[in-house]
């Protein structure tokens, strides 16, 4: 006797509404037959048993691994191609099939193939995107959902492409500003470590043969170099433990709060991150409001994309004030994190009924200030890093030169 299996299904009823559920049957064909008898049009049917669930979980893990290898530029190109094809009258399923066939990266092609199958099976495009939040941000799924309701998906996809492209440009600017000082510091540390471990010990051998005493700075660096080269079994576990503790602390609520507070108040970083958050939020608000998304949903999405606990408190306060019936401009004016000129522009936008256009102008304005603050931070950090590296390398060089100045006396002795 054939064992009875539980099947999960997705279907549409006679009114065209999407329905889902489970049923028991001996075979998939028998399950499909039962659904057709009930007047349902099947859009998806799978084995819901424990073994099938494990296989589904494996597929989810593989999908997440593929998503990590997909670049944001691939998503931007997909939106542009879909928008252009939909504008010319191509259906969404046909456009997705064409984009899937043209995708260059195999990981992205596999993801697009899954999305195409889901859309062809009756799933809304926004829902298929929402199932992959690691690859498609929440703002994108919200805009697609709004365009599905209003029938403006072609234009919305082109707007999404512009939005994601601008976001990627902003991300590269900030990443470049942070990578440069880290690279300079790492280079200086490697140079000093090389000199301490490989150069200084050779001078020590010369002095040991002549029974000469090394100068004080040289002895200090020699001791440090000897410790680094011979006592690694002690300091490496200690450094690893410190790094682990710091990582766990940063992931905690208190540690994350301190880190985010420093981003907004530390010298040389505050202007960069304040303009970054303002650019990202105003651009998102402009795009969502223009698409007709509810203001409370817009604020919730802005809070989710900011990525800063301190700044998120601003959005939480705005959400509460809007729920209480206060205008958005009032919340902007009462926030200490929002510049006064931005609050004034939001007030003008609300009065004129052109808030999406005003938020777009704020995004352009804050993006220009972001570029200026990144250049300013780089200009300030560069001489500081050069001076710091010069002093550090100069101290090691001095420790090398002091014995050389005494070399003639040592050799003559």
mmCIF file of C-alpha atoms in Angstrom:
data_model
loop_
_atom_site.group_PDB
_atom_site.id
_atom_site.type_symbol
_atom_site.label_atom_id
_atom_site.label_comp_id
_atom_site.label_asym_id
_atom_site.label_seq_id
_atom_site.Cartn_x
_atom_site.Cartn_y
_atom_site.Cartn_z
ATOM 1 C CA UNK A 1 0.000 0.000 0.000
ATOM 2 C CA UNK A 2 1.360 3.379 -0.980
ATOM 3 C CA UNK A 3 2.129 5.718 1.926
ATOM 4 C CA UNK A 4 0.104 8.883 2.245
ATOM 5 C CA UNK A 5 2.155 12.077 1.842
ATOM 6 C CA UNK A 6 1.364 15.648 2.800
ATOM 7 C CA UNK A 7 1.621 18.146 -0.053
ATOM 8 C CA UNK A 8 1.749 21.939 0.165
ATOM 9 C CA UNK A 9 0.082 23.788 -2.691
ATOM 10 C CA UNK A 10 -0.395 27.282 -4.116
ATOM 11 C CA UNK A 11 -3.322 27.898 -6.420
ATOM 12 C CA UNK A 12 -5.911 30.386 -7.623
ATOM 13 C CA UNK A 13 -9.635 29.975 -7.082
ATOM 14 C CA UNK A 14 -12.428 30.718 -9.549
ATOM 15 C CA UNK A 15 -12.322 34.412 -8.575
ATOM 16 C CA UNK A 16 -8.603 34.597 -9.419
ATOM 17 C CA UNK A 17 -7.541 34.979 -5.777
ATOM 18 C CA UNK A 18 -4.352 33.292 -4.565
ATOM 19 C CA UNK A 19 -4.866 30.487 -2.033
ATOM 20 C CA UNK A 20 -2.498 28.054 -0.343
ATOM 21 C CA UNK A 21 -2.630 25.128 2.051
ATOM 22 C CA UNK A 22 -1.848 21.436 2.470
ATOM 23 C CA UNK A 23 -3.583 18.163 1.637
ATOM 24 C CA UNK A 24 -2.839 14.457 1.941
ATOM 25 C CA UNK A 25 -2.519 12.176 -1.065
ATOM 26 C CA UNK A 26 -0.615 9.092 -2.176
ATOM 27 C CA UNK A 27 0.974 10.704 -5.240
ATOM 28 C CA UNK A 28 1.476 14.241 -6.600
ATOM 29 C CA UNK A 29 -0.899 13.389 -9.471
ATOM 30 C CA UNK A 30 -3.628 12.433 -7.006
ATOM 31 C CA UNK A 31 -3.087 15.676 -5.062
ATOM 32 C CA UNK A 32 -3.324 17.738 -8.255
ATOM 33 C CA UNK A 33 -6.502 15.879 -9.227
ATOM 34 C CA UNK A 34 -8.110 16.689 -5.878
ATOM 35 C CA UNK A 35 -7.278 20.360 -6.286
ATOM 36 C CA UNK A 36 -8.725 20.477 -9.798
ATOM 37 C CA UNK A 37 -11.915 18.851 -8.547
ATOM 38 C CA UNK A 38 -12.179 21.696 -6.031
ATOM 39 C CA UNK A 39 -11.999 24.185 -8.901
ATOM 40 C CA UNK A 40 -8.484 25.415 -8.199
ATOM 41 C CA UNK A 41 -5.827 26.304 -10.765
ATOM 42 C CA UNK A 42 -2.519 24.977 -9.420
ATOM 43 C CA UNK A 43 0.446 27.356 -9.406
ATOM 44 C CA UNK A 44 2.725 25.342 -7.109
ATOM 45 C CA UNK A 45 2.799 21.879 -5.536
ATOM 46 C CA UNK A 46 5.531 20.330 -3.402
ATOM 47 C CA UNK A 47 6.128 17.548 -0.902
ATOM 48 C CA UNK A 48 5.725 19.019 2.601
ATOM 49 C CA UNK A 49 7.140 16.005 4.465
ATOM 50 C CA UNK A 50 10.152 16.279 6.764
ATOM 51 C CA UNK A 51 12.571 15.000 4.119
ATOM 52 C CA UNK A 52 11.271 17.458 1.577
ATOM 53 C CA UNK A 53 11.524 20.251 4.130
ATOM 54 C CA UNK A 54 15.193 19.407 4.721
ATOM 55 C CA UNK A 55 15.784 19.502 0.975
ATOM 56 C CA UNK A 56 13.974 22.840 0.799
ATOM 57 C CA UNK A 57 16.152 24.199 3.616
ATOM 58 C CA UNK A 58 19.256 23.113 1.701
ATOM 59 C CA UNK A 59 17.979 24.953 -1.363
ATOM 60 C CA UNK A 60 17.401 28.074 0.754
ATOM 61 C CA UNK A 61 20.983 27.916 2.055
ATOM 62 C CA UNK A 62 22.310 27.525 -1.480
ATOM 63 C CA UNK A 63 20.198 30.466 -2.620
ATOM 64 C CA UNK A 64 21.640 32.631 0.151
ATOM 65 C CA UNK A 65 25.166 31.598 -0.823
ATOM 66 C CA UNK A 66 24.429 32.561 -4.438
ATOM 67 C CA UNK A 67 23.025 35.894 -3.293
ATOM 68 C CA UNK A 68 26.295 36.740 -1.508
ATOM 69 C CA UNK A 69 28.147 36.430 -4.814
ATOM 70 C CA UNK A 70 25.773 38.722 -6.736
ATOM 71 C CA UNK A 71 26.807 42.341 -7.186
ATOM 72 C CA UNK A 72 24.485 45.298 -6.830
ATOM 73 C CA UNK A 73 25.351 46.264 -10.435
ATOM 74 C CA UNK A 74 23.660 43.048 -11.626
ATOM 75 C CA UNK A 75 20.428 44.084 -9.893
ATOM 76 C CA UNK A 76 20.629 47.594 -11.404
ATOM 77 C CA UNK A 77 21.110 46.144 -14.891
ATOM 78 C CA UNK A 78 18.170 43.769 -14.355
ATOM 79 C CA UNK A 79 15.860 46.660 -13.404
ATOM 80 C CA UNK A 80 16.948 48.703 -16.419
ATOM 81 C CA UNK A 81 16.435 45.844 -18.859
ATOM 82 C CA UNK A 82 13.068 44.861 -17.372
ATOM 83 C CA UNK A 83 11.871 48.476 -17.391
ATOM 84 C CA UNK A 84 12.790 48.995 -21.040
ATOM 85 C CA UNK A 85 11.178 45.718 -22.170
ATOM 86 C CA UNK A 86 7.974 46.350 -20.207
ATOM 87 C CA UNK A 87 7.750 49.837 -21.747
ATOM 88 C CA UNK A 88 7.761 48.281 -25.211
ATOM 89 C CA UNK A 89 4.843 45.981 -24.356
ATOM 90 C CA UNK A 90 6.685 42.764 -23.451
ATOM 91 C CA UNK A 91 4.969 40.774 -20.688
ATOM 92 C CA UNK A 92 6.722 40.395 -17.336
ATOM 93 C CA UNK A 93 7.251 36.648 -17.684
ATOM 94 C CA UNK A 94 8.766 37.054 -21.142
ATOM 95 C CA UNK A 95 10.967 39.915 -19.935
ATOM 96 C CA UNK A 96 12.197 37.849 -16.979
ATOM 97 C CA UNK A 97 12.993 34.912 -19.280
ATOM 98 C CA UNK A 98 14.982 37.206 -21.582
ATOM 99 C CA UNK A 99 16.903 38.788 -18.697
ATOM 100 C CA UNK A 100 17.634 35.334 -17.258
ATOM 101 C CA UNK A 101 19.041 34.116 -20.561
ATOM 102 C CA UNK A 102 21.264 37.197 -20.876
ATOM 103 C CA UNK A 103 22.614 37.140 -17.296
ATOM 104 C CA UNK A 104 26.391 36.675 -17.340
ATOM 105 C CA UNK A 105 26.963 35.466 -13.778
ATOM 106 C CA UNK A 106 25.749 31.867 -13.219
ATOM 107 C CA UNK A 107 24.741 32.642 -9.596
ATOM 108 C CA UNK A 108 22.499 35.515 -10.663
ATOM 109 C CA UNK A 109 21.152 33.493 -13.586
ATOM 110 C CA UNK A 110 20.068 30.730 -11.198
ATOM 111 C CA UNK A 111 18.295 33.240 -8.944
ATOM 112 C CA UNK A 112 16.519 34.850 -11.895
ATOM 113 C CA UNK A 113 15.444 31.424 -13.138
ATOM 114 C CA UNK A 114 13.822 30.702 -9.758
ATOM 115 C CA UNK A 115 12.068 34.094 -9.787
ATOM 116 C CA UNK A 116 10.837 33.497 -13.345
ATOM 117 C CA UNK A 117 9.374 30.112 -12.375
ATOM 118 C CA UNK A 118 7.621 31.660 -9.371
ATOM 119 C CA UNK A 119 6.156 34.543 -11.412
ATOM 120 C CA UNK A 120 5.035 32.195 -14.177
ATOM 121 C CA UNK A 121 3.387 30.067 -11.464
ATOM 122 C CA UNK A 122 1.232 32.997 -10.384
ATOM 123 C CA UNK A 123 3.307 34.578 -7.613
ATOM 124 C CA UNK A 124 3.442 38.407 -7.644
ATOM 125 C CA UNK A 125 6.812 39.798 -8.694
ATOM 126 C CA UNK A 126 7.117 41.798 -5.458
ATOM 127 C CA UNK A 127 6.580 38.661 -3.375
ATOM 128 C CA UNK A 128 9.255 36.781 -5.324
ATOM 129 C CA UNK A 129 11.682 39.656 -4.644
ATOM 130 C CA UNK A 130 10.682 39.864 -0.967
ATOM 131 C CA UNK A 131 11.657 36.204 -0.504
ATOM 132 C CA UNK A 132 15.264 37.234 -1.217
ATOM 133 C CA UNK A 133 15.905 40.221 1.103
ATOM 134 C CA UNK A 134 19.671 39.685 1.032
ATOM 135 C CA UNK A 135 19.708 40.477 -2.682
ATOM 136 C CA UNK A 136 16.733 42.810 -3.183
ATOM 137 C CA UNK A 137 16.399 45.570 -0.546
ATOM 138 C CA UNK A 138 13.108 46.314 1.157
ATOM 139 C CA UNK A 139 12.733 49.655 -0.592
ATOM 140 C CA UNK A 140 12.848 47.860 -3.953
ATOM 141 C CA UNK A 141 10.154 45.342 -3.019
ATOM 142 C CA UNK A 142 7.953 48.140 -1.644
ATOM 143 C CA UNK A 143 8.250 50.123 -4.876
ATOM 144 C CA UNK A 144 7.503 47.076 -7.017
ATOM 145 C CA UNK A 145 4.477 46.291 -4.828
ATOM 146 C CA UNK A 146 3.220 49.857 -5.250
ATOM 147 C CA UNK A 147 3.750 49.705 -9.027
ATOM 148 C CA UNK A 148 1.807 46.416 -9.240
ATOM 149 C CA UNK A 149 -1.184 48.132 -7.633
ATOM 150 C CA UNK A 150 -0.956 51.215 -9.856
ATOM 151 C CA UNK A 151 0.066 49.501 -13.104
ATOM 152 C CA UNK A 152 3.256 51.552 -13.530
ATOM 153 C CA UNK A 153 5.875 48.832 -13.206
ATOM 154 C CA UNK A 154 7.946 49.795 -16.262
ATOM 155 C CA UNK A 155 8.579 53.349 -15.101
ATOM 156 C CA UNK A 156 9.048 52.206 -11.504
ATOM 157 C CA UNK A 157 11.743 49.692 -12.449
ATOM 158 C CA UNK A 158 13.677 52.439 -14.217
ATOM 159 C CA UNK A 159 13.300 54.628 -11.120
ATOM 160 C CA UNK A 160 14.544 51.730 -8.957
ATOM 161 C CA UNK A 161 17.584 51.349 -11.224
ATOM 162 C CA UNK A 162 18.420 55.032 -10.769
ATOM 163 C CA UNK A 163 17.902 54.743 -7.014
ATOM 164 C CA UNK A 164 20.113 51.660 -6.607
ATOM 165 C CA UNK A 165 22.790 53.164 -8.844
ATOM 166 C CA UNK A 166 22.906 56.327 -6.738
ATOM 167 C CA UNK A 167 23.019 54.255 -3.552
ATOM 168 C CA UNK A 168 25.949 52.214 -4.884
ATOM 169 C CA UNK A 169 27.809 55.418 -5.784
ATOM 170 C CA UNK A 170 27.292 56.755 -2.260
ATOM 171 C CA UNK A 171 28.462 53.473 -0.739
ATOM 172 C CA UNK A 172 31.655 53.528 -2.824
ATOM 173 C CA UNK A 173 32.416 57.089 -1.723
ATOM 174 C CA UNK A 174 32.187 56.246 1.960
ATOM 175 C CA UNK A 175 34.060 52.969 1.532
ATOM 176 C CA UNK A 176 36.874 54.798 -0.255
ATOM 177 C CA UNK A 177 37.128 57.345 2.548
ATOM 178 C CA UNK A 178 37.480 54.576 5.155
ATOM 179 C CA UNK A 179 39.741 52.230 3.190
ATOM 180 C CA UNK A 180 42.509 54.782 2.609
ATOM 181 C CA UNK A 181 43.500 55.382 6.265
ATOM 182 C CA UNK A 182 43.199 51.660 7.009
ATOM 183 C CA UNK A 183 45.563 50.896 4.117
ATOM 184 C CA UNK A 184 48.052 53.524 5.292
ATOM 185 C CA UNK A 185 47.999 52.206 8.850
ATOM 186 C CA UNK A 186 48.416 48.593 7.703
ATOM 187 C CA UNK A 187 51.331 49.501 5.439
ATOM 188 C CA UNK A 188 53.088 51.358 8.248
ATOM 189 C CA UNK A 189 52.590 48.458 10.650
ATOM 190 C CA UNK A 190 54.017 45.951 8.151
ATOM 191 C CA UNK A 191 57.080 48.153 7.481
ATOM 192 C CA UNK A 192 57.826 48.636 11.180
ATOM 193 C CA UNK A 193 57.317 44.945 11.917
ATOM 194 C CA UNK A 194 59.696 43.964 9.107
ATOM 195 C CA UNK A 195 62.391 46.314 10.376
ATOM 196 C CA UNK A 196 62.038 45.119 13.971
ATOM 197 C CA UNK A 197 62.091 41.408 13.164
ATOM 198 C CA UNK A 198 64.588 41.226 10.270
ATOM 199 C CA UNK A 199 66.770 44.358 10.248
ATOM 200 C CA UNK A 200 67.514 45.148 13.885
ATOM 201 C CA UNK A 201 68.697 41.611 14.854
ATOM 202 C CA UNK A 202 71.465 41.817 12.217
ATOM 203 C CA UNK A 203 72.849 44.935 13.830
ATOM 204 C CA UNK A 204 72.681 43.213 17.215
ATOM 205 C CA UNK A 205 75.001 40.427 15.995
ATOM 206 C CA UNK A 206 77.634 42.955 14.998
ATOM 207 C CA UNK A 207 77.576 44.537 18.445
ATOM 208 C CA UNK A 208 77.560 41.196 20.221
ATOM 209 C CA UNK A 209 80.791 40.224 18.463
ATOM 210 C CA UNK A 210 82.413 43.528 19.512
ATOM 211 C CA UNK A 211 80.978 43.412 23.026
ATOM 212 C CA UNK A 212 79.573 46.882 22.512
ATOM 213 C CA UNK A 213 76.479 48.147 24.279
ATOM 214 C CA UNK A 214 73.573 49.162 22.115
ATOM 215 C CA UNK A 215 71.976 52.619 22.488
ATOM 216 C CA UNK A 216 68.791 52.802 24.579
ATOM 217 C CA UNK A 217 66.288 53.224 21.706
ATOM 218 C CA UNK A 218 67.894 50.351 19.853
ATOM 219 C CA UNK A 219 67.697 48.069 22.901
ATOM 220 C CA UNK A 220 64.012 48.885 23.327
ATOM 221 C CA UNK A 221 63.207 48.049 19.719
ATOM 222 C CA UNK A 222 65.413 44.970 19.880
ATOM 223 C CA UNK A 223 63.411 43.747 22.847
ATOM 224 C CA UNK A 224 60.153 44.377 21.038
ATOM 225 C CA UNK A 225 61.432 42.635 17.924
ATOM 226 C CA UNK A 226 62.624 39.651 19.953
ATOM 227 C CA UNK A 227 59.253 39.426 21.689
ATOM 228 C CA UNK A 228 57.337 39.590 18.382
ATOM 229 C CA UNK A 229 59.491 36.912 16.735
ATOM 230 C CA UNK A 230 59.790 34.445 19.643
ATOM 231 C CA UNK A 231 56.749 34.911 21.895
ATOM 232 C CA UNK A 232 54.019 34.570 19.296
ATOM 233 C CA UNK A 233 52.484 31.677 21.262
ATOM 234 C CA UNK A 234 51.630 34.208 23.974
ATOM 235 C CA UNK A 235 50.486 37.341 22.163
ATOM 236 C CA UNK A 236 48.631 35.740 19.231
ATOM 237 C CA UNK A 237 46.034 34.008 21.475
ATOM 238 C CA UNK A 238 45.735 37.220 23.489
ATOM 239 C CA UNK A 239 45.157 39.290 20.348
ATOM 240 C CA UNK A 240 42.645 36.721 19.092
ATOM 241 C CA UNK A 241 40.758 36.812 22.390
ATOM 242 C CA UNK A 242 40.714 40.626 22.369
ATOM 243 C CA UNK A 243 39.444 40.664 18.773
ATOM 244 C CA UNK A 244 36.715 38.142 19.644
ATOM 245 C CA UNK A 245 35.622 40.118 22.703
ATOM 246 C CA UNK A 246 35.545 43.372 20.727
ATOM 247 C CA UNK A 247 33.533 41.735 17.934
ATOM 248 C CA UNK A 248 30.978 40.310 20.367
ATOM 249 C CA UNK A 249 30.793 43.628 22.201
ATOM 250 C CA UNK A 250 30.136 45.539 18.974
ATOM 251 C CA UNK A 251 27.301 43.151 18.173
ATOM 252 C CA UNK A 252 25.716 43.755 21.577
ATOM 253 C CA UNK A 253 23.185 46.532 22.085
ATOM 254 C CA UNK A 254 25.544 48.681 24.174
ATOM 255 C CA UNK A 255 28.551 48.154 21.931
ATOM 256 C CA UNK A 256 26.546 48.839 18.785
ATOM 257 C CA UNK A 257 25.163 52.006 20.343
ATOM 258 C CA UNK A 258 28.652 53.275 21.218
ATOM 259 C CA UNK A 259 29.952 52.496 17.717
ATOM 260 C CA UNK A 260 27.012 54.234 16.050
ATOM 261 C CA UNK A 261 27.332 57.235 18.380
ATOM 262 C CA UNK A 262 31.003 57.594 17.441
ATOM 263 C CA UNK A 263 30.084 57.582 13.757
ATOM 264 C CA UNK A 264 27.868 60.613 14.317
ATOM 265 C CA UNK A 265 30.134 62.520 16.734
ATOM 266 C CA UNK A 266 33.776 61.487 16.161
ATOM 267 C CA UNK A 267 36.004 64.142 14.624
ATOM 268 C CA UNK A 268 36.595 63.580 10.921
ATOM 269 C CA UNK A 269 33.737 61.050 10.638
ATOM 270 C CA UNK A 270 30.614 62.866 11.812
ATOM 271 C CA UNK A 271 30.119 64.954 8.658
ATOM 272 C CA UNK A 272 30.632 61.913 6.434
ATOM 273 C CA UNK A 273 28.126 59.676 8.221
ATOM 274 C CA UNK A 274 25.542 62.405 8.904
ATOM 275 C CA UNK A 275 25.455 63.317 5.214
ATOM 276 C CA UNK A 276 25.442 59.630 4.282
ATOM 277 C CA UNK A 277 22.359 58.889 6.388
ATOM 278 C CA UNK A 278 20.604 62.047 5.236
ATOM 279 C CA UNK A 279 21.332 61.283 1.572
ATOM 280 C CA UNK A 280 20.107 57.705 1.876
ATOM 281 C CA UNK A 281 16.961 58.658 3.815
ATOM 282 C CA UNK A 282 15.926 61.615 1.654
ATOM 283 C CA UNK A 283 16.474 59.687 -1.569
ATOM 284 C CA UNK A 284 14.440 56.774 -0.230
ATOM 285 C CA UNK A 285 11.632 59.056 0.973
ATOM 286 C CA UNK A 286 11.488 60.849 -2.362
ATOM 287 C CA UNK A 287 11.264 57.612 -4.334
ATOM 288 C CA UNK A 288 8.681 55.984 -2.067
ATOM 289 C CA UNK A 289 6.467 59.068 -1.676
ATOM 290 C CA UNK A 290 6.448 59.614 -5.436
ATOM 291 C CA UNK A 291 5.266 56.013 -5.828
ATOM 292 C CA UNK A 292 2.351 56.623 -3.458
ATOM 293 C CA UNK A 293 3.616 54.546 -0.516
ATOM 294 C CA UNK A 294 2.034 55.373 2.854
ATOM 295 C CA UNK A 295 4.060 57.855 4.932
ATOM 296 C CA UNK A 296 4.266 55.557 7.970
ATOM 297 C CA UNK A 297 5.551 52.747 5.751
ATOM 298 C CA UNK A 298 8.080 55.168 4.259
ATOM 299 C CA UNK A 299 9.386 56.070 7.725
ATOM 300 C CA UNK A 300 9.599 52.392 8.688
ATOM 301 C CA UNK A 301 11.613 51.594 5.551
ATOM 302 C CA UNK A 302 13.935 54.560 6.159
ATOM 303 C CA UNK A 303 14.562 53.274 9.662
ATOM 304 C CA UNK A 304 15.438 49.815 8.348
ATOM 305 C CA UNK A 305 17.981 51.066 5.788
ATOM 306 C CA UNK A 306 19.800 53.638 7.931
ATOM 307 C CA UNK A 307 21.933 51.108 9.791
ATOM 308 C CA UNK A 308 22.616 53.348 12.799
ATOM 309 C CA UNK A 309 20.952 52.887 16.193
ATOM 310 C CA UNK A 310 21.274 56.548 17.157
ATOM 311 C CA UNK A 311 19.810 57.748 13.872
ATOM 312 C CA UNK A 312 17.069 55.121 14.076
ATOM 313 C CA UNK A 313 15.856 56.826 17.246
ATOM 314 C CA UNK A 314 15.124 59.869 15.071
ATOM 315 C CA UNK A 315 12.880 57.801 12.784
ATOM 316 C CA UNK A 316 11.117 56.190 15.726
ATOM 317 C CA UNK A 317 10.329 59.639 17.117
ATOM 318 C CA UNK A 318 9.091 60.792 13.707
ATOM 319 C CA UNK A 319 6.869 57.738 13.365
ATOM 320 C CA UNK A 320 5.268 58.377 16.745
ATOM 321 C CA UNK A 321 4.690 62.062 15.998
ATOM 322 C CA UNK A 322 3.129 61.293 12.621
ATOM 323 C CA UNK A 323 0.870 58.716 14.284
ATOM 324 C CA UNK A 324 -0.173 61.443 16.735
ATOM 325 C CA UNK A 325 -1.255 63.623 13.811
ATOM 326 C CA UNK A 326 1.720 65.995 13.683
ATOM 327 C CA UNK A 327 3.215 66.984 10.302
ATOM 328 C CA UNK A 328 6.489 65.440 9.167
ATOM 329 C CA UNK A 329 8.169 68.857 9.121
ATOM 330 C CA UNK A 330 7.504 69.241 12.869
ATOM 331 C CA UNK A 331 9.361 66.008 13.531
ATOM 332 C CA UNK A 332 12.272 67.188 11.372
ATOM 333 C CA UNK A 333 12.457 70.521 13.197
ATOM 334 C CA UNK A 334 12.493 68.901 16.656
ATOM 335 C CA UNK A 335 15.225 66.403 15.771
ATOM 336 C CA UNK A 336 18.757 67.307 16.851
ATOM 337 C CA UNK A 337 20.226 65.107 14.106
ATOM 338 C CA UNK A 338 18.491 66.935 11.229
ATOM 339 C CA UNK A 339 20.059 70.189 9.909
ATOM 340 C CA UNK A 340 17.801 73.261 10.281
ATOM 341 C CA UNK A 341 17.891 74.024 6.549
ATOM 342 C CA UNK A 342 16.618 70.507 5.770
ATOM 343 C CA UNK A 343 13.737 70.947 8.218
ATOM 344 C CA UNK A 344 12.844 74.251 6.546
ATOM 345 C CA UNK A 345 12.838 72.628 3.104
ATOM 346 C CA UNK A 346 10.574 69.813 4.339
ATOM 347 C CA UNK A 347 8.191 72.421 5.773
ATOM 348 C CA UNK A 348 8.063 74.201 2.421
ATOM 349 C CA UNK A 349 7.490 70.907 0.616
ATOM 350 C CA UNK A 350 4.548 69.987 2.831
ATOM 351 C CA UNK A 351 2.937 73.406 2.416
ATOM 352 C CA UNK A 352 3.245 73.302 -1.372
ATOM 353 C CA UNK A 353 2.228 69.654 -1.702
ATOM 354 C CA UNK A 354 5.528 68.813 -3.423
ATOM 355 C CA UNK A 355 7.236 66.820 -0.680
ATOM 356 C CA UNK A 356 8.618 64.082 -3.030
ATOM 357 C CA UNK A 357 10.252 66.722 -5.264
ATOM 358 C CA UNK A 358 11.657 68.564 -2.237
ATOM 359 C CA UNK A 359 13.076 65.341 -0.771
ATOM 360 C CA UNK A 360 14.763 64.665 -4.119
ATOM 361 C CA UNK A 361 16.369 68.108 -3.965
ATOM 362 C CA UNK A 362 17.478 67.410 -0.397
ATOM 363 C CA UNK A 363 19.012 64.143 -1.608
ATOM 364 C CA UNK A 364 20.969 65.967 -4.329
ATOM 365 C CA UNK A 365 22.037 68.661 -1.873
ATOM 366 C CA UNK A 366 23.122 66.207 0.820
ATOM 367 C CA UNK A 367 24.922 64.029 -1.740
ATOM 368 C CA UNK A 368 26.982 67.039 -2.809
ATOM 369 C CA UNK A 369 27.759 67.726 0.847
ATOM 370 C CA UNK A 370 28.683 64.060 1.271
ATOM 371 C CA UNK A 371 31.194 64.274 -1.571
ATOM 372 C CA UNK A 372 32.608 67.452 -0.023
ATOM 373 C CA UNK A 373 32.831 65.906 3.444
ATOM 374 C CA UNK A 374 34.526 62.771 2.074
ATOM 375 C CA UNK A 375 37.140 64.906 0.294
ATOM 376 C CA UNK A 376 37.573 67.040 3.397
ATOM 377 C CA UNK A 377 37.993 64.000 5.648
ATOM 378 C CA UNK A 378 40.496 62.446 3.248
ATOM 379 C CA UNK A 379 42.396 65.746 3.037
ATOM 380 C CA UNK A 380 42.596 65.957 6.829
ATOM 381 C CA UNK A 381 43.400 62.295 7.442
ATOM 382 C CA UNK A 382 46.126 62.069 4.787
ATOM 383 C CA UNK A 383 48.663 64.448 6.409
ATOM 384 C CA UNK A 384 47.899 62.998 9.854
ATOM 385 C CA UNK A 385 48.594 59.472 8.619
ATOM 386 C CA UNK A 386 51.735 60.593 6.796
ATOM 387 C CA UNK A 387 53.062 62.395 9.868
ATOM 388 C CA UNK A 388 52.199 59.445 12.102
ATOM 389 C CA UNK A 389 53.885 56.964 9.775
ATOM 390 C CA UNK A 390 56.870 59.284 9.435
ATOM 391 C CA UNK A 391 57.299 59.499 13.196
ATOM 392 C CA UNK A 392 56.914 55.742 13.611
ATOM 393 C CA UNK A 393 59.274 54.782 10.811
ATOM 394 C CA UNK A 394 61.611 57.610 11.828
ATOM 395 C CA UNK A 395 61.863 56.215 15.350
ATOM 396 C CA UNK A 396 62.858 52.816 13.978
ATOM 397 C CA UNK A 397 65.297 54.428 11.545
ATOM 398 C CA UNK A 398 66.822 56.397 14.419
ATOM 399 C CA UNK A 399 67.310 53.178 16.334
ATOM 400 C CA UNK A 400 69.149 51.834 13.278
ATOM 401 C CA UNK A 401 71.267 54.932 12.722
ATOM 402 C CA UNK A 402 72.439 55.394 16.299
ATOM 403 C CA UNK A 403 74.529 52.205 16.198
ATOM 404 C CA UNK A 404 75.864 53.199 12.781
ATOM 405 C CA UNK A 405 77.055 56.506 14.200
ATOM 406 C CA UNK A 406 79.058 54.513 16.776
ATOM 407 C CA UNK A 407 80.178 51.898 14.239
ATOM 408 C CA UNK A 408 83.619 53.357 13.669
ATOM 409 C CA UNK A 409 84.358 53.360 17.381
ATOM 410 C CA UNK A 410 83.113 49.823 17.807
ATOM 411 C CA UNK A 411 85.124 48.455 14.883
ATOM 412 C CA UNK A 412 88.233 50.398 15.951
ATOM 413 C CA UNK A 413 87.887 49.014 19.500
#
